XYZ file of C-alpha atoms in Angstrom:
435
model
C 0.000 0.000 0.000
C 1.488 3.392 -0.878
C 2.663 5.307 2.482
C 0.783 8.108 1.890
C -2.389 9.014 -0.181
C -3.773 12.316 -1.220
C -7.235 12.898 -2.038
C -8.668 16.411 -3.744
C -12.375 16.756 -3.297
C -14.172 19.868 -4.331
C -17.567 20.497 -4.929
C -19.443 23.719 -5.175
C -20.636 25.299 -1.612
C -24.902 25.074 -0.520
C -27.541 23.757 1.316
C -30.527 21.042 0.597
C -33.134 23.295 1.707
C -31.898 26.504 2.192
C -34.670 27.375 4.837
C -34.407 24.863 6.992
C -30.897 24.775 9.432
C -28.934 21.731 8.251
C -27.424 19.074 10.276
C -23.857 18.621 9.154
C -22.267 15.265 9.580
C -19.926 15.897 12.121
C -22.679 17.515 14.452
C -24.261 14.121 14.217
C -21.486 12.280 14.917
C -21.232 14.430 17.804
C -24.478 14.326 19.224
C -24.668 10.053 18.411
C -21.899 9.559 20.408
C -23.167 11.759 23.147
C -26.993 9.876 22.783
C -25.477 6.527 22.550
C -26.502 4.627 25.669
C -22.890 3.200 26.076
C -21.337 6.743 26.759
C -23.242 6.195 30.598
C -21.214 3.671 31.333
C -17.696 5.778 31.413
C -18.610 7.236 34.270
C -20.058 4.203 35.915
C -16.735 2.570 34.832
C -14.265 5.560 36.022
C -16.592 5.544 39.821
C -16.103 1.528 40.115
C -12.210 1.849 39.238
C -11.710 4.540 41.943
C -14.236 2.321 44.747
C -12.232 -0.752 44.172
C -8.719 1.092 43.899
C -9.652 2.916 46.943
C -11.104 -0.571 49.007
C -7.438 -2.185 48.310
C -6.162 0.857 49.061
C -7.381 0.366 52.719
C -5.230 -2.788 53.254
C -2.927 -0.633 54.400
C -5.584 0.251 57.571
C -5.162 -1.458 60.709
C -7.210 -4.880 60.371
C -9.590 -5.354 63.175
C -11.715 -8.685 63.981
C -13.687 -9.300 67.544
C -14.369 -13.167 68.134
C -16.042 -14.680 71.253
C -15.724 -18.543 71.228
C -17.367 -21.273 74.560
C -15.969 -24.639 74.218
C -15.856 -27.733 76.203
C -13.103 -29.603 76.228
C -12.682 -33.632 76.738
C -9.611 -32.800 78.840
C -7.920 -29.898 80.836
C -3.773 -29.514 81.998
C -3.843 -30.764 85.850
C -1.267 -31.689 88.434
C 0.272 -34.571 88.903
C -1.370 -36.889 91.514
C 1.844 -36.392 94.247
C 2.037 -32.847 93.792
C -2.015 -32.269 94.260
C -1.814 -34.610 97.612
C 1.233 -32.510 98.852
C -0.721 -29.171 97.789
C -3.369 -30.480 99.914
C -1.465 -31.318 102.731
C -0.084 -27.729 103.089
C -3.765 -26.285 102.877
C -3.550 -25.493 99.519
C -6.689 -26.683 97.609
C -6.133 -26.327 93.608
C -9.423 -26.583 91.882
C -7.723 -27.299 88.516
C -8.866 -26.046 84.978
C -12.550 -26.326 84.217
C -13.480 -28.135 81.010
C -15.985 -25.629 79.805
C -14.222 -22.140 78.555
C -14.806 -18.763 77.371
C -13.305 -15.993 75.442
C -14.639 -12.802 74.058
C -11.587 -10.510 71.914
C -9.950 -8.411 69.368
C -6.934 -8.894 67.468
C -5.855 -5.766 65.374
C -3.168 -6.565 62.763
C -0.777 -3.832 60.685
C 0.865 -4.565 57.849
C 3.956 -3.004 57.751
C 5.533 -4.484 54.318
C 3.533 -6.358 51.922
C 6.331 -7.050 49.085
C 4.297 -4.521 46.362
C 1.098 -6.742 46.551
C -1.477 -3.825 47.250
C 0.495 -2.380 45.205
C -0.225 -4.782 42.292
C -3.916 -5.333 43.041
C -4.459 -1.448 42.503
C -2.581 -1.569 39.088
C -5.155 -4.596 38.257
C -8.009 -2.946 38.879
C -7.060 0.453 37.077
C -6.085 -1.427 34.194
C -9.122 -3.336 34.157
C -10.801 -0.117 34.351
C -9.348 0.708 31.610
C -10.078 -2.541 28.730
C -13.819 -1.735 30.265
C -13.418 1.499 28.980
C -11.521 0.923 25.688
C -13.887 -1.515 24.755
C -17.238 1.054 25.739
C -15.307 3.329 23.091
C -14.970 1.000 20.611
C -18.860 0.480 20.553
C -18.977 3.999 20.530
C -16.651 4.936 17.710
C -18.574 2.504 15.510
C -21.809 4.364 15.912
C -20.205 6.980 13.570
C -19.662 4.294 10.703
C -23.240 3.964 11.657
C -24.169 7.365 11.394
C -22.468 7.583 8.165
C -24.659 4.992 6.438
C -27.332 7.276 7.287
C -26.489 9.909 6.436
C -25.298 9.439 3.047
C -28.582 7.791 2.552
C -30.505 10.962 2.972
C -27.874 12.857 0.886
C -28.627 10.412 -1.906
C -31.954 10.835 -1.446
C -31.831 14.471 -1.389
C -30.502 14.050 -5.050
C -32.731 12.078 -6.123
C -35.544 13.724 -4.336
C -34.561 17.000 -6.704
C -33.748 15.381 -9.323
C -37.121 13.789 -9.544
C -38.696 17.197 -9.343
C -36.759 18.854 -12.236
C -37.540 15.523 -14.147
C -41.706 16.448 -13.009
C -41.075 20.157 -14.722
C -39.429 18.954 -18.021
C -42.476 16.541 -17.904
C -44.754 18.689 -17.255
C -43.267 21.604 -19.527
C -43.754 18.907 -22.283
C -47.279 17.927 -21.436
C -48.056 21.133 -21.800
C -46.546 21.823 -25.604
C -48.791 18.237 -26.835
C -51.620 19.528 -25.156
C -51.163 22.876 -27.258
C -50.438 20.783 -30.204
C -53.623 18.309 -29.725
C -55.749 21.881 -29.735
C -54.082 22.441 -33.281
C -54.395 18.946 -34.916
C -50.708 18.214 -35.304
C -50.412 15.750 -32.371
C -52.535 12.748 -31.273
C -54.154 12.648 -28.018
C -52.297 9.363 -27.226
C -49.011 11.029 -27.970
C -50.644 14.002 -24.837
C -51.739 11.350 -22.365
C -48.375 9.060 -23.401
C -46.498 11.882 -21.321
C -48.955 12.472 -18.820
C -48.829 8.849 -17.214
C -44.838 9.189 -17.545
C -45.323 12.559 -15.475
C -48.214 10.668 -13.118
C -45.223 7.668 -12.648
C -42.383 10.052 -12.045
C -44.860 11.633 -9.243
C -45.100 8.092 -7.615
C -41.639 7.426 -7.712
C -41.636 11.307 -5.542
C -43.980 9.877 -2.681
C -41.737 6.692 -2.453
C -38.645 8.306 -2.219
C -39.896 11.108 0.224
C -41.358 7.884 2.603
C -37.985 6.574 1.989
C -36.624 9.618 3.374
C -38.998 10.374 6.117
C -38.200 6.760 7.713
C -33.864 7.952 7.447
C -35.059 11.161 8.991
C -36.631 9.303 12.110
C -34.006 6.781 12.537
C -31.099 9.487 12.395
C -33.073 11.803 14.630
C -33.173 8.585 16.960
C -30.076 7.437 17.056
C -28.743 11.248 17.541
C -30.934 12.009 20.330
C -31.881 15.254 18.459
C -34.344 16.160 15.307
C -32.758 15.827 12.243
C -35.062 18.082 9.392
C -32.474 18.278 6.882
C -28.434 16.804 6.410
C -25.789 19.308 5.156
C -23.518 17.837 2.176
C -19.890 17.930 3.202
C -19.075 19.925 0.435
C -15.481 20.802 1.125
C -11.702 20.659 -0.011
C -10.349 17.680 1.892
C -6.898 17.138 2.244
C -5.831 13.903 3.978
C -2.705 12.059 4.442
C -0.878 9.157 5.932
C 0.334 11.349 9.071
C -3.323 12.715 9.961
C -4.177 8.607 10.586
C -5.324 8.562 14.946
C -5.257 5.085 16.466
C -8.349 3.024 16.112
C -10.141 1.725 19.472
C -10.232 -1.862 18.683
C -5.992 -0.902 19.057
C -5.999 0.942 22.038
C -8.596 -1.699 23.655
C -5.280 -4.165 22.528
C -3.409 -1.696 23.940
C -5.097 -1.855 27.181
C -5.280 -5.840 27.331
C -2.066 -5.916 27.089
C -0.690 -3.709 29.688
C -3.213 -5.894 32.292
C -1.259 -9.194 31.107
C 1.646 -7.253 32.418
C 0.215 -5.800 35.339
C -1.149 -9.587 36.455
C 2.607 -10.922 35.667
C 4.144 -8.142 38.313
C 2.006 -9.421 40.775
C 3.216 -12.633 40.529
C 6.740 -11.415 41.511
C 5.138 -9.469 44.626
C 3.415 -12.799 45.642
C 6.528 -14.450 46.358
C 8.037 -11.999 48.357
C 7.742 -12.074 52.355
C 5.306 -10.283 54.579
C 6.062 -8.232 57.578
C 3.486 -6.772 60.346
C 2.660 -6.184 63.917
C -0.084 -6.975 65.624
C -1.693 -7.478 69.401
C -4.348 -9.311 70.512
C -6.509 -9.134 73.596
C -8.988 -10.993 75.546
C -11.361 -11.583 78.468
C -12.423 -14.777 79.628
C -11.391 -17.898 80.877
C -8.696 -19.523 81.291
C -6.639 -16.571 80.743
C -2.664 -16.818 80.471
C -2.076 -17.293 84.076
C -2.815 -20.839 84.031
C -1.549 -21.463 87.978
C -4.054 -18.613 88.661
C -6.657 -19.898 86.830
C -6.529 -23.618 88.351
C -6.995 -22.287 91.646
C -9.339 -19.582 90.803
C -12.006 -20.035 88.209
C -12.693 -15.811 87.537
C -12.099 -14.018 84.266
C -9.709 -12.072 83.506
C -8.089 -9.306 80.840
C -5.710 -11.116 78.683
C -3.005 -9.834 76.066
C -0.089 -9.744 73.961
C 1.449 -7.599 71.030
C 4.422 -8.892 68.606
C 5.631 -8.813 65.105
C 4.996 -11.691 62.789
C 7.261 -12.300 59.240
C 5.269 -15.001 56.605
C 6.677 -16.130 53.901
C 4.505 -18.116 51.277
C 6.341 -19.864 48.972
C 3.268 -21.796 47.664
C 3.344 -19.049 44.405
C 6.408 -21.273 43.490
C 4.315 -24.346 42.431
C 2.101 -22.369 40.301
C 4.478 -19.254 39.131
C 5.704 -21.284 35.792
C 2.337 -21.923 34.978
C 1.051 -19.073 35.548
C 3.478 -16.845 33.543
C 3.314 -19.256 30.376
C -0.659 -18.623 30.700
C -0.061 -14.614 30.253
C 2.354 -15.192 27.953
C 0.330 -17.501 25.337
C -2.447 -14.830 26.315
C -0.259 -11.571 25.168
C 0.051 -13.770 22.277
C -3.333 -14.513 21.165
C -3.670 -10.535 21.604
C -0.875 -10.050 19.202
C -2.578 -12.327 16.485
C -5.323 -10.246 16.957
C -4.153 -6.824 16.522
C -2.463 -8.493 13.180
C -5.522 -9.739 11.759
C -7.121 -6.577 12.679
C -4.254 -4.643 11.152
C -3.974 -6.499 7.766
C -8.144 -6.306 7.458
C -8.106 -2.285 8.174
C -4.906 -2.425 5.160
C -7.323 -4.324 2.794
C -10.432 -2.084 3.409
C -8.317 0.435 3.024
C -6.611 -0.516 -0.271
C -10.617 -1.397 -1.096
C -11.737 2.336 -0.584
C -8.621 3.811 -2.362
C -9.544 2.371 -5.282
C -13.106 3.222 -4.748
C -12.104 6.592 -4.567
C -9.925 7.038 -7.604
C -12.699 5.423 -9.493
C -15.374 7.482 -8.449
C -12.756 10.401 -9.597
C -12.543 8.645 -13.334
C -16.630 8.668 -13.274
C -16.958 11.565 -12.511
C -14.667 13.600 -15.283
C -17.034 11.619 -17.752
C -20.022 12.456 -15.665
C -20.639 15.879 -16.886
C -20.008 15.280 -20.576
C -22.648 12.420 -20.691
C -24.987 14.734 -19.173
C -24.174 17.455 -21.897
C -24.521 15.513 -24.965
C -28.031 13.655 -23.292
C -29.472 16.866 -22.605
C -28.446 17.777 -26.342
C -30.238 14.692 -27.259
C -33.095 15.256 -25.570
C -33.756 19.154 -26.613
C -33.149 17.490 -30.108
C -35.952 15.597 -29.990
C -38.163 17.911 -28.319
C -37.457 19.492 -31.632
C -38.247 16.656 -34.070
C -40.956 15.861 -32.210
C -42.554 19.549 -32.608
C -41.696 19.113 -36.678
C -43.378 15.439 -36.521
C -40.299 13.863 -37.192
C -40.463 11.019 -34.087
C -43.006 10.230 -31.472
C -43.505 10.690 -28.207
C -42.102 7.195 -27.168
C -39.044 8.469 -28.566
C -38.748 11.657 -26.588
C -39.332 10.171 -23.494
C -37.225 7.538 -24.097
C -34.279 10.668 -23.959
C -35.891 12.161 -21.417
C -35.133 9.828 -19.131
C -32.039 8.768 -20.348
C -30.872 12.427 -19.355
C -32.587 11.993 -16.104
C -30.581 8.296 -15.450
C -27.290 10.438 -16.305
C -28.030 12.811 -14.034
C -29.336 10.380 -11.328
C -26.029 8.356 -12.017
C -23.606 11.901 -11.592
C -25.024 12.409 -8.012
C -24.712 8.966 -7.303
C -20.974 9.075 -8.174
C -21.272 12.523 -5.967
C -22.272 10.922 -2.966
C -20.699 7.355 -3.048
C -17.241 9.509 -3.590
C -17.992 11.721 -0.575
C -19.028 8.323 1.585
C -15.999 6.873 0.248
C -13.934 9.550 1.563
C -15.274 9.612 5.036
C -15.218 5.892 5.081
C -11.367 6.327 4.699
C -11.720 8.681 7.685
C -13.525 6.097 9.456
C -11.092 2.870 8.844
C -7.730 5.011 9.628
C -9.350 6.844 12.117
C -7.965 10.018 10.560
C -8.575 13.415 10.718
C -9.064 16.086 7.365
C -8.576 19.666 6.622
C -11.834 21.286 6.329
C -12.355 24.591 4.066
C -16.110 25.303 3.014
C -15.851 27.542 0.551
C-alpha cells in the first residue's frame, strides 16, 4: 500500500433546503456519540475503578476482627497426683482447669511491608478499568460508521428527491406543448396522455422516495438524540494524508489488554516476596494466660499480647511457571489479533482507495454524458414539434438524461461516503475549508 495518499475533493458550496438549518455530519457524529446509551457507562466505569482502587487501598488500615468462642473440652492440663496430695497437705486446695471455657476478643493486625502486593492489586483494577473502557469506546466509535450509512442515505436521497422534481417540470413543460399541439391537430391525443402517465409515474416514484426519506429522517433523529429536518452535504476541499491517521479503538482496547497481562505478571513477583506486620491481641475470659491462677481460681480475667509476625509463602512457586506461560500464550493470542485486525483495516483500506480514484474517473465523464443527453433530448423535443419522431421516442431521452443525471449524483455521494469511510477505517482526521 502506498505510504501516503492524497485525495482532492471539491464540490461547489450550498444547502438542501436553504430554509431549513442543516445538520452537518460531524454535528451528528457528535451528538450520536453523546446519545449513545454506552457513553453512561464511562462514568459508571471511572466511579467503580476509583471504589475498588480505593477498598485495596485500605489494606494498608489497621485490620480489626472481635471473636467470642465457649468450648468444652474432653480434657484440661492438671497436676500430677503427688504434687495435688502434697498441695493439699499444706492447705492449699487447687481446683484445677474447668473443662468448659470462654473468650470474648480483638486482634488488630498492621501490615507493615507487603512485598508490592497492594500495590499490584491497585494496578489490576485500574487497568481493568481501563479494557472496560476501551472496549465502551470501541462500541462507541462505531456508531459513527453507523451514522455515516445514514447519512449518506438521505444525501442520496436528497438528489434524487430534486432530481425527480426537475424531471416532473421537463415533464410537465412537455405535457403542456402536446396539449397545445392536440388543440391544433398536429399531435394525437395518445401522444398528450403518453407523457402524462410518464409525469403521473415520475410523481409516484416522488412519494416513495420522500417515505424513503422520512423513515432515514426518524431513525437518524433517533439514534442522535436530536431532530434531524435536513443533512448538510460535506461539500469541502479535503486534504488527507498518511500522518493525519489517529489510532483506532479496537488498538488501544489491545493496547489496554495488554498492559493488564503485564500488570497480572508483576504481581506474581510481589506474591513471592515475604510479609512483615505487627499486631496485638486481647482478651477476656477464661482460662486466661495465668494458668496457675486460673486452676486455683475459676474468675475471668483481661488477657493480652502484642508482637511482630514475618510469613513467607512460597506456595506461588508451584504455580508461578504456569502461571506466567498462561499470560504469555495470552499476550500472544492478543498479538494475532491486533495483526488480523491490522492487515483487514490495510485491505479495506486498499478497497476504498480504489473506490475513490474510481469514483474520480466517473466523474470527469459524468458531466459530458450529461451534456450531450441533454443535447439529445432538446433534439428531440425538436423533431418531435416538426413530426419527425413520437412521443415514445422523446421520453425515451428524457429519461435517459434523467438516469445520467441520477447516475452523476450517485458518483457525488458514493465519492464523498468513500472519503469519510477512509476517515472512518484510519481513524484520521481532514482539513476542512467550506468555501
Amino acid at each position: 500500500m502506498r505510504r501516503s495518499i492524497f485525495i482532492v475533493f471539491t464540490l461547489l458550496h450550498g444547502f438542501i433546503v436553504p430554509s431549513v438549518m442543516a445538520q452537518s455530519l460531524e454535528e451528528c457524529q457528535q451528538a450520536a456519540e453523546k446519545n449513545y446509551p454506552l457513553i453512561c457507562q464511562y462514568g459508571l466505569i471511572e466511579k467503580t475503578t476509583e471504589l475498588t482502587v480505593d477498598n485495596i487501598q485500605k489494606g494498608w488500615l489497621p485490620q480489626v476482627s472481635a471473636s467470642a468462642q465457649a468450648t468444652y473440652q474432653s480434657d484440661v492440663p492438671s497436676w500430677p497426683d503427688q504434687m495435688e496430695t502434697m498441695m493439699n497437705g499444706m492447705g492449699i486446695h487447687m481446683k484445677g482447669l474447668k473443662k468448659d471455657q470462654y473468650r470474648v476478643g480483638i486482634d488488630v493486625s498492621q501490615t507493615i511491608y507487603d512485598g508490592g502486593a497492594i500495590s499490584s492489586r491497585k494496578t489490576i483494577a485500574r487497568e481493568q478499568g481501563n479494557v472496560e473502557a476501551a472496549q465502551t469506546e470501541v462500541s462507541i466509535y462505531n456508531a459513527r460508521k453507523r451514522v455515516n450509512e445514514m447519512y449518506f442515505a438521505l444525501l442520496l436521497l436528497d438528489e434524487q428527491i430534486k432530481l425527480n422534481s426537475d424531471l416532473q417540470a421537463l415533464l410537465s413543460g412537455n405535457e403542456r406543448k402536446l396539449a397545445s399541439m392536440v388543440k391544433g391537430g398536429t399531435a394525437a391525443e395518445s401522444d398528450w396522455l403518453n407523457v402524462k402517465a410518464e409525469r403521473l409515474n415520475v410523481v409516484q416514484q416522488a412519494t416513495g422516495l420522500a417515505s424513503q426519506k422520512q423513515m432515514l429522517q426518524r431513525m437518524l433523529s433517533t439514534f442522535c438524540g436530536m431532530e434531524v429536518k435536513e443533512v448538510q452535504k460535506p461539500l469541502m476541499y479535503a486534504t488527507m494524508t498518511q500522518e493525519q491517521k489517529g489510532v483506532r479503538p479496537e488498538l488501544k482496547a489491545l493496547d489496554a489488554q495488554i498492559n493488564l497481562l503485564n500488570a497480572q505478571e508483576k504481581a506474581l513477583d510481589a506474591a513471592l516476596k515475604p510479609k512483615f506486620g505487627v499486631f496485638a491481641q486481647g482478651y477476656y475470659g477464661y482460662p486466661g494466660m495465668n494458668m496457675f491462677e486460673d486452676m486455683m481460681r475459676h474468675n475471668w480475667s483481661l488477657n493480652g499480647l502484642i508482637g511482630a509476625r514475618l510469613t513467607w509463602n512460597i506456595g506461588a512457586l508451584y504455580t508461578r511457571k504456569n502461571d506466567k506461560e498462561r499470560i504469555n500464550d495470552q499476550r500472544s493470542m492478543i498479538n494475532v489479533q491486533r495483526e488480523v485486525f491490522l492487515f483487514n483495516n490495510n485491505m479495506e483500506q486498499i478497497q476504498q482507495n480504489e473506490n475513490i480514484e474510481r469514483y474520480q474517473k466517473l466523474m470527469k465523464d459524468d458531466e459530458e454524458i450529461i451534456k450531450l443527453r441533454s443535447a439529445v433530448r432538446k433534439a428531440a423535443e425538436s423533431k418531435l414539434a416538426h413530426g419527425i419522431i413520437d412521443v415514445n421516442d422523446l421520453v425515451r431521452e428524457i429519461n435517459a438524461e434523467n438516469a445520467a443525471r441520477v447516475q452523476q449524483s450517485i458518483h457525488e455521494i458514493e465519492m464523498l461516503k468513500e472519503v469519510y469511510d477512509w476517515q472512518f477505517t484510519v481513524n484520521g482526521k481532514s482539513n476542512v475549508n467550506n468555501e
